[in-house]
Amino acid sequence: EQKTVYKVIGTARLQFYKDDKLSIPSQGLFILPGEYVEVEDNSGSASPIKYQAKNGTIYSSWIDSSRIQEITLGTREK
């Protein structure tokens, strides 16, 4: 099974949240524009995601759906 990958867009870092209402920020957890995440489910304005940090740690969190863009594997922009 192949997961769709999404690229973080925008200019500011993207905050991770503990809830789907984006009302409880995860302290100190965010992702930078240009990085990639796996979206677990498309659920409107908030998306549950998995992100693997450079140190190998995998984070599961909620993010603002308007800040991600679907990409096709093998065609990552530079």
PDB file of N, CA and C in Angstrom:
ATOM      1  N   GLU A   1       0.848  -1.194   0.000  1.00  0.00           N
ATOM      2  CA  GLU A   1       0.000   0.000   0.000  1.00  0.00           C
ATOM      3  C   GLU A   1       0.880   1.239   0.000  1.00  0.00           C
ATOM      4  N   GLN A   2       0.607   2.141  -0.907  1.00  0.00           N
ATOM      5  CA  GLN A   2       1.407   3.355  -1.041  1.00  0.00           C
ATOM      6  C   GLN A   2       0.680   4.534  -0.399  1.00  0.00           C
ATOM      7  N   LYS A   3       1.395   5.248   0.432  1.00  0.00           N
ATOM      8  CA  LYS A   3       0.817   6.424   1.090  1.00  0.00           C
ATOM      9  C   LYS A   3       1.049   7.653   0.217  1.00  0.00           C
ATOM     10  N   THR A   4       0.098   8.551   0.236  1.00  0.00           N
ATOM     11  CA  THR A   4       0.266   9.825  -0.438  1.00  0.00           C
ATOM     12  C   THR A   4       1.129  10.714   0.453  1.00  0.00           C
ATOM     13  N   VAL A   5       2.046  11.429  -0.164  1.00  0.00           N
ATOM     14  CA  VAL A   5       2.942  12.300   0.582  1.00  0.00           C
ATOM     15  C   VAL A   5       2.535  13.747   0.330  1.00  0.00           C
ATOM     16  N   TYR A   6       2.667  14.552   1.362  1.00  0.00           N
ATOM     17  CA  TYR A   6       2.316  15.963   1.276  1.00  0.00           C
ATOM     18  C   TYR A   6       3.512  16.816   1.664  1.00  0.00           C
ATOM     19  N   LYS A   7       3.646  17.935   0.972  1.00  0.00           N
ATOM     20  CA  LYS A   7       4.720  18.888   1.241  1.00  0.00           C
ATOM     21  C   LYS A   7       4.156  20.054   2.041  1.00  0.00           C
ATOM     22  N   VAL A   8       4.897  20.490   3.047  1.00  0.00           N
ATOM     23  CA  VAL A   8       4.495  21.652   3.833  1.00  0.00           C
ATOM     24  C   VAL A   8       4.767  22.901   3.004  1.00  0.00           C
ATOM     25  N   ILE A   9       3.739  23.741   2.856  1.00  0.00           N
ATOM     26  CA  ILE A   9       3.872  24.972   2.072  1.00  0.00           C
ATOM     27  C   ILE A   9       3.723  26.179   2.988  1.00  0.00           C
ATOM     28  N   GLY A  10       4.044  27.334   2.468  1.00  0.00           N
ATOM     29  CA  GLY A  10       3.980  28.567   3.245  1.00  0.00           C
ATOM     30  C   GLY A  10       5.378  29.029   3.625  1.00  0.00           C
ATOM     31  N   THR A  11       5.448  30.055   4.448  1.00  0.00           N
ATOM     32  CA  THR A  11       6.754  30.629   4.794  1.00  0.00           C
ATOM     33  C   THR A  11       7.134  30.431   6.254  1.00  0.00           C
ATOM     34  N   ALA A  12       6.173  30.163   7.105  1.00  0.00           N
ATOM     35  CA  ALA A  12       6.461  30.016   8.539  1.00  0.00           C
ATOM     36  C   ALA A  12       6.433  28.537   8.931  1.00  0.00           C
ATOM     37  N   ARG A  13       7.054  28.227  10.061  1.00  0.00           N
ATOM     38  CA  ARG A  13       6.992  26.849  10.532  1.00  0.00           C
ATOM     39  C   ARG A  13       5.544  26.481  10.865  1.00  0.00           C
ATOM     40  N   LEU A  14       5.233  25.206  10.723  1.00  0.00           N
ATOM     41  CA  LEU A  14       3.873  24.703  10.892  1.00  0.00           C
ATOM     42  C   LEU A  14       3.751  24.005  12.243  1.00  0.00           C
ATOM     43  N   GLN A  15       2.892  24.524  13.100  1.00  0.00           N
ATOM     44  CA  GLN A  15       2.689  24.010  14.455  1.00  0.00           C
ATOM     45  C   GLN A  15       1.983  22.657  14.436  1.00  0.00           C
ATOM     46  N   PHE A  16       2.414  21.743  15.312  1.00  0.00           N
ATOM     47  CA  PHE A  16       1.702  20.487  15.543  1.00  0.00           C
ATOM     48  C   PHE A  16       0.696  20.714  16.662  1.00  0.00           C
ATOM     49  N   TYR A  17      -0.437  20.023  16.562  1.00  0.00           N
ATOM     50  CA  TYR A  17      -1.494  20.141  17.570  1.00  0.00           C
ATOM     51  C   TYR A  17      -1.888  18.767  18.096  1.00  0.00           C
ATOM     52  N   LYS A  18      -2.438  18.748  19.315  1.00  0.00           N
ATOM     53  CA  LYS A  18      -2.863  17.509  19.961  1.00  0.00           C
ATOM     54  C   LYS A  18      -4.302  17.143  19.635  1.00  0.00           C
ATOM     55  N   ASP A  19      -5.038  18.049  18.992  1.00  0.00           N
ATOM     56  CA  ASP A  19      -6.458  17.808  18.734  1.00  0.00           C
ATOM     57  C   ASP A  19      -6.861  18.285  17.339  1.00  0.00           C
ATOM     58  N   ASP A  20      -7.996  17.761  16.873  1.00  0.00           N
ATOM     59  CA  ASP A  20      -8.455  18.093  15.521  1.00  0.00           C
ATOM     60  C   ASP A  20      -9.106  19.465  15.417  1.00  0.00           C
ATOM     61  N   LYS A  21      -9.262  20.161  16.517  1.00  0.00           N
ATOM     62  CA  LYS A  21      -9.787  21.531  16.503  1.00  0.00           C
ATOM     63  C   LYS A  21      -8.641  22.554  16.435  1.00  0.00           C
ATOM     64  N   LEU A  22      -7.405  22.048  16.461  1.00  0.00           N
ATOM     65  CA  LEU A  22      -6.195  22.877  16.441  1.00  0.00           C
ATOM     66  C   LEU A  22      -6.215  23.898  17.580  1.00  0.00           C
ATOM     67  N   SER A  23      -6.675  23.455  18.737  1.00  0.00           N
ATOM     68  CA  SER A  23      -6.770  24.359  19.889  1.00  0.00           C
ATOM     69  C   SER A  23      -5.726  24.057  20.966  1.00  0.00           C
ATOM     70  N   ILE A  24      -5.065  22.885  20.883  1.00  0.00           N
ATOM     71  CA  ILE A  24      -4.061  22.523  21.888  1.00  0.00           C
ATOM     72  C   ILE A  24      -2.721  22.282  21.189  1.00  0.00           C
ATOM     73  N   PRO A  25      -1.865  23.316  21.115  1.00  0.00           N
ATOM     74  CA  PRO A  25      -0.572  23.136  20.440  1.00  0.00           C
ATOM     75  C   PRO A  25       0.331  22.172  21.198  1.00  0.00           C
ATOM     76  N   SER A  26       1.098  21.387  20.452  1.00  0.00           N
ATOM     77  CA  SER A  26       2.114  20.524  21.050  1.00  0.00           C
ATOM     78  C   SER A  26       3.344  21.397  21.272  1.00  0.00           C
ATOM     79  N   GLN A  27       3.670  21.652  22.516  1.00  0.00           N
ATOM     80  CA  GLN A  27       4.770  22.565  22.851  1.00  0.00           C
ATOM     81  C   GLN A  27       6.070  22.138  22.179  1.00  0.00           C
ATOM     82  N   GLY A  28       6.662  23.046  21.410  1.00  0.00           N
ATOM     83  CA  GLY A  28       7.970  22.811  20.800  1.00  0.00           C
ATOM     84  C   GLY A  28       7.975  21.882  19.601  1.00  0.00           C
ATOM     85  N   LEU A  29       6.796  21.458  19.120  1.00  0.00           N
ATOM     86  CA  LEU A  29       6.748  20.553  17.973  1.00  0.00           C
ATOM     87  C   LEU A  29       6.169  21.278  16.767  1.00  0.00           C
ATOM     88  N   PHE A  30       6.972  21.308  15.708  1.00  0.00           N
ATOM     89  CA  PHE A  30       6.546  21.962  14.474  1.00  0.00           C
ATOM     90  C   PHE A  30       7.363  21.387  13.333  1.00  0.00           C
ATOM     91  N   ILE A  31       6.990  21.746  12.110  1.00  0.00           N
ATOM     92  CA  ILE A  31       7.689  21.293  10.914  1.00  0.00           C
ATOM     93  C   ILE A  31       7.962  22.513  10.042  1.00  0.00           C
ATOM     94  N   LEU A  32       9.029  22.459   9.291  1.00  0.00           N
ATOM     95  CA  LEU A  32       9.429  23.590   8.460  1.00  0.00           C
ATOM     96  C   LEU A  32       8.867  23.472   7.042  1.00  0.00           C
ATOM     97  N   PRO A  33       8.627  24.605   6.384  1.00  0.00           N
ATOM     98  CA  PRO A  33       8.179  24.572   4.991  1.00  0.00           C
ATOM     99  C   PRO A  33       9.159  23.783   4.121  1.00  0.00           C
ATOM    100  N   GLY A  34       8.622  23.024   3.169  1.00  0.00           N
ATOM    101  CA  GLY A  34       9.455  22.226   2.277  1.00  0.00           C
ATOM    102  C   GLY A  34       9.664  20.801   2.746  1.00  0.00           C
ATOM    103  N   GLU A  35       9.309  20.502   3.995  1.00  0.00           N
ATOM    104  CA  GLU A  35       9.433  19.127   4.481  1.00  0.00           C
ATOM    105  C   GLU A  35       8.182  18.347   4.112  1.00  0.00           C
ATOM    106  N   TYR A  36       8.241  17.029   4.301  1.00  0.00           N
ATOM    107  CA  TYR A  36       7.180  16.142   3.848  1.00  0.00           C
ATOM    108  C   TYR A  36       6.544  15.394   5.010  1.00  0.00           C
ATOM    109  N   VAL A  37       5.221  15.152   4.894  1.00  0.00           N
ATOM    110  CA  VAL A  37       4.485  14.408   5.912  1.00  0.00           C
ATOM    111  C   VAL A  37       3.572  13.399   5.230  1.00  0.00           C
ATOM    112  N   GLU A  38       3.170  12.377   5.976  1.00  0.00           N
ATOM    113  CA  GLU A  38       2.140  11.442   5.528  1.00  0.00           C
ATOM    114  C   GLU A  38       0.846  11.846   6.196  1.00  0.00           C
ATOM    115  N   VAL A  39      -0.204  11.981   5.413  1.00  0.00           N
ATOM    116  CA  VAL A  39      -1.511  12.336   5.953  1.00  0.00           C
ATOM    117  C   VAL A  39      -2.297  11.046   6.168  1.00  0.00           C
ATOM    118  N   GLU A  40      -2.786  10.858   7.389  1.00  0.00           N
ATOM    119  CA  GLU A  40      -3.505   9.644   7.750  1.00  0.00           C
ATOM    120  C   GLU A  40      -4.936   9.641   7.216  1.00  0.00           C
ATOM    121  N   ASP A  41      -5.549  10.821   7.154  1.00  0.00           N
ATOM    122  CA  ASP A  41      -6.950  10.916   6.755  1.00  0.00           C
ATOM    123  C   ASP A  41      -7.229  12.356   6.344  1.00  0.00           C
ATOM    124  N   ASN A  42      -8.030  12.542   5.329  1.00  0.00           N
ATOM    125  CA  ASN A  42      -8.432  13.899   4.955  1.00  0.00           C
ATOM    126  C   ASN A  42      -9.690  14.250   5.726  1.00  0.00           C
ATOM    127  N   SER A  43      -9.570  15.191   6.639  1.00  0.00           N
ATOM    128  CA  SER A  43     -10.708  15.465   7.520  1.00  0.00           C
ATOM    129  C   SER A  43     -11.042  16.954   7.587  1.00  0.00           C
ATOM    130  N   GLY A  44     -10.960  17.643   6.459  1.00  0.00           N
ATOM    131  CA  GLY A  44     -11.347  19.046   6.456  1.00  0.00           C
ATOM    132  C   GLY A  44     -10.214  19.981   6.794  1.00  0.00           C
ATOM    133  N   SER A  45     -10.454  20.887   7.730  1.00  0.00           N
ATOM    134  CA  SER A  45      -9.478  21.942   8.007  1.00  0.00           C
ATOM    135  C   SER A  45      -8.280  21.472   8.823  1.00  0.00           C
ATOM    136  N   ALA A  46      -8.375  20.293   9.446  1.00  0.00           N
ATOM    137  CA  ALA A  46      -7.255  19.724  10.199  1.00  0.00           C
ATOM    138  C   ALA A  46      -6.970  18.325   9.675  1.00  0.00           C
ATOM    139  N   SER A  47      -5.685  17.975   9.582  1.00  0.00           N
ATOM    140  CA  SER A  47      -5.298  16.655   9.088  1.00  0.00           C
ATOM    141  C   SER A  47      -4.432  15.933  10.100  1.00  0.00           C
ATOM    142  N   PRO A  48      -4.748  14.657  10.388  1.00  0.00           N
ATOM    143  CA  PRO A  48      -3.860  13.856  11.223  1.00  0.00           C
ATOM    144  C   PRO A  48      -2.682  13.388  10.374  1.00  0.00           C
ATOM    145  N   ILE A  49      -1.464  13.601  10.862  1.00  0.00           N
ATOM    146  CA  ILE A  49      -0.278  13.292  10.059  1.00  0.00           C
ATOM    147  C   ILE A  49       0.724  12.456  10.847  1.00  0.00           C
ATOM    148  N   LYS A  50       1.656  11.856  10.092  1.00  0.00           N
ATOM    149  CA  LYS A  50       2.848  11.230  10.662  1.00  0.00           C
ATOM    150  C   LYS A  50       4.038  11.926  10.022  1.00  0.00           C
ATOM    151  N   TYR A  51       5.018  12.222  10.857  1.00  0.00           N
ATOM    152  CA  TYR A  51       6.223  12.898  10.390  1.00  0.00           C
ATOM    153  C   TYR A  51       7.428  12.223  11.001  1.00  0.00           C
ATOM    154  N   GLN A  52       8.407  11.886  10.165  1.00  0.00           N
ATOM    155  CA  GLN A  52       9.648  11.295  10.670  1.00  0.00           C
ATOM    156  C   GLN A  52      10.730  12.361  10.684  1.00  0.00           C
ATOM    157  N   ALA A  53      11.189  12.684  11.888  1.00  0.00           N
ATOM    158  CA  ALA A  53      12.244  13.684  12.056  1.00  0.00           C
ATOM    159  C   ALA A  53      13.581  13.119  11.581  1.00  0.00           C
ATOM    160  N   LYS A  54      14.540  14.015  11.385  1.00  0.00           N
ATOM    161  CA  LYS A  54      15.862  13.601  10.903  1.00  0.00           C
ATOM    162  C   LYS A  54      16.545  12.612  11.850  1.00  0.00           C
ATOM    163  N   ASN A  55      16.200  12.663  13.142  1.00  0.00           N
ATOM    164  CA  ASN A  55      16.801  11.739  14.102  1.00  0.00           C
ATOM    165  C   ASN A  55      16.082  10.389  14.146  1.00  0.00           C
ATOM    166  N   GLY A  56      15.055  10.221  13.301  1.00  0.00           N
ATOM    167  CA  GLY A  56      14.344   8.954  13.215  1.00  0.00           C
ATOM    168  C   GLY A  56      13.064   8.884  14.035  1.00  0.00           C
ATOM    169  N   THR A  57      12.853   9.837  14.920  1.00  0.00           N
ATOM    170  CA  THR A  57      11.637   9.849  15.734  1.00  0.00           C
ATOM    171  C   THR A  57      10.418  10.104  14.851  1.00  0.00           C
ATOM    172  N   ILE A  58       9.361   9.318  15.069  1.00  0.00           N
ATOM    173  CA  ILE A  58       8.127   9.503  14.305  1.00  0.00           C
ATOM    174  C   ILE A  58       7.099  10.180  15.203  1.00  0.00           C
ATOM    175  N   TYR A  59       6.530  11.261  14.696  1.00  0.00           N
ATOM    176  CA  TYR A  59       5.520  12.019  15.430  1.00  0.00           C
ATOM    177  C   TYR A  59       4.175  11.836  14.756  1.00  0.00           C
ATOM    178  N   SER A  60       3.135  11.651  15.547  1.00  0.00           N
ATOM    179  CA  SER A  60       1.757  11.661  15.063  1.00  0.00           C
ATOM    180  C   SER A  60       1.105  12.896  15.658  1.00  0.00           C
ATOM    181  N   SER A  61       0.467  13.686  14.822  1.00  0.00           N
ATOM    182  CA  SER A  61      -0.080  14.951  15.292  1.00  0.00           C
ATOM    183  C   SER A  61      -1.165  15.431  14.348  1.00  0.00           C
ATOM    184  N   TRP A  62      -1.744  16.572  14.673  1.00  0.00           N
ATOM    185  CA  TRP A  62      -2.709  17.254  13.810  1.00  0.00           C
ATOM    186  C   TRP A  62      -2.066  18.535  13.301  1.00  0.00           C
ATOM    187  N   ILE A  63      -2.357  18.881  12.033  1.00  0.00           N
ATOM    188  CA  ILE A  63      -1.852  20.137  11.472  1.00  0.00           C
ATOM    189  C   ILE A  63      -2.959  20.810  10.671  1.00  0.00           C
ATOM    190  N   ASP A  64      -2.748  22.074  10.359  1.00  0.00           N
ATOM    191  CA  ASP A  64      -3.666  22.866   9.539  1.00  0.00           C
ATOM    192  C   ASP A  64      -3.590  22.365   8.090  1.00  0.00           C
ATOM    193  N   SER A  65      -4.685  21.841   7.576  1.00  0.00           N
ATOM    194  CA  SER A  65      -4.718  21.265   6.224  1.00  0.00           C
ATOM    195  C   SER A  65      -4.368  22.254   5.121  1.00  0.00           C
ATOM    196  N   SER A  66      -4.591  23.546   5.356  1.00  0.00           N
ATOM    197  CA  SER A  66      -4.314  24.534   4.313  1.00  0.00           C
ATOM    198  C   SER A  66      -2.818  24.724   4.075  1.00  0.00           C
ATOM    199  N   ARG A  67      -1.987  24.150   4.943  1.00  0.00           N
ATOM    200  CA  ARG A  67      -0.535  24.332   4.846  1.00  0.00           C
ATOM    201  C   ARG A  67       0.180  23.147   4.201  1.00  0.00           C
ATOM    202  N   ILE A  68      -0.582  22.208   3.619  1.00  0.00           N
ATOM    203  CA  ILE A  68       0.055  21.068   2.960  1.00  0.00           C
ATOM    204  C   ILE A  68      -0.465  20.928   1.538  1.00  0.00           C
ATOM    205  N   GLN A  69       0.402  20.381   0.696  1.00  0.00           N
ATOM    206  CA  GLN A  69       0.077  20.205  -0.723  1.00  0.00           C
ATOM    207  C   GLN A  69       0.460  18.788  -1.121  1.00  0.00           C
ATOM    208  N   GLU A  70      -0.469  18.078  -1.760  1.00  0.00           N
ATOM    209  CA  GLU A  70      -0.193  16.712  -2.211  1.00  0.00           C
ATOM    210  C   GLU A  70       0.867  16.717  -3.304  1.00  0.00           C
ATOM    211  N   ILE A  71       1.785  15.760  -3.217  1.00  0.00           N
ATOM    212  CA  ILE A  71       2.804  15.631  -4.262  1.00  0.00           C
ATOM    213  C   ILE A  71       2.785  14.201  -4.793  1.00  0.00           C
ATOM    214  N   THR A  72       3.327  14.030  -5.992  1.00  0.00           N
ATOM    215  CA  THR A  72       3.465  12.719  -6.583  1.00  0.00           C
ATOM    216  C   THR A  72       4.857  12.199  -6.282  1.00  0.00           C
ATOM    217  N   LEU A  73       4.936  11.001  -5.745  1.00  0.00           N
ATOM    218  CA  LEU A  73       6.242  10.434  -5.412  1.00  0.00           C
ATOM    219  C   LEU A  73       7.121  10.374  -6.640  1.00  0.00           C
ATOM    220  N   GLY A  74       8.401  10.686  -6.434  1.00  0.00           N
ATOM    221  CA  GLY A  74       9.345  10.657  -7.542  1.00  0.00           C
ATOM    222  C   GLY A  74       9.472  11.991  -8.255  1.00  0.00           C
ATOM    223  N   THR A  75       8.651  12.973  -7.880  1.00  0.00           N
ATOM    224  CA  THR A  75       8.724  14.280  -8.534  1.00  0.00           C
ATOM    225  C   THR A  75       8.860  15.389  -7.504  1.00  0.00           C
ATOM    226  N   ARG A  76       9.628  15.137  -6.458  1.00  0.00           N
ATOM    227  CA  ARG A  76       9.828  16.162  -5.439  1.00  0.00           C
ATOM    228  C   ARG A  76      10.532  17.369  -6.036  1.00  0.00           C
ATOM    229  N   GLU A  77      10.014  18.522  -5.723  1.00  0.00           N
ATOM    230  CA  GLU A  77      10.635  19.754  -6.194  1.00  0.00           C
ATOM    231  C   GLU A  77      11.903  20.003  -5.395  1.00  0.00           C
ATOM    232  N   LYS A  78      12.787  20.847  -5.945  1.00  0.00           N
ATOM    233  CA  LYS A  78      14.030  21.177  -5.223  1.00  0.00           C
ATOM    234  C   LYS A  78      13.876  22.496  -4.522  1.00  0.00           C
TER     235      LYS A  78
END
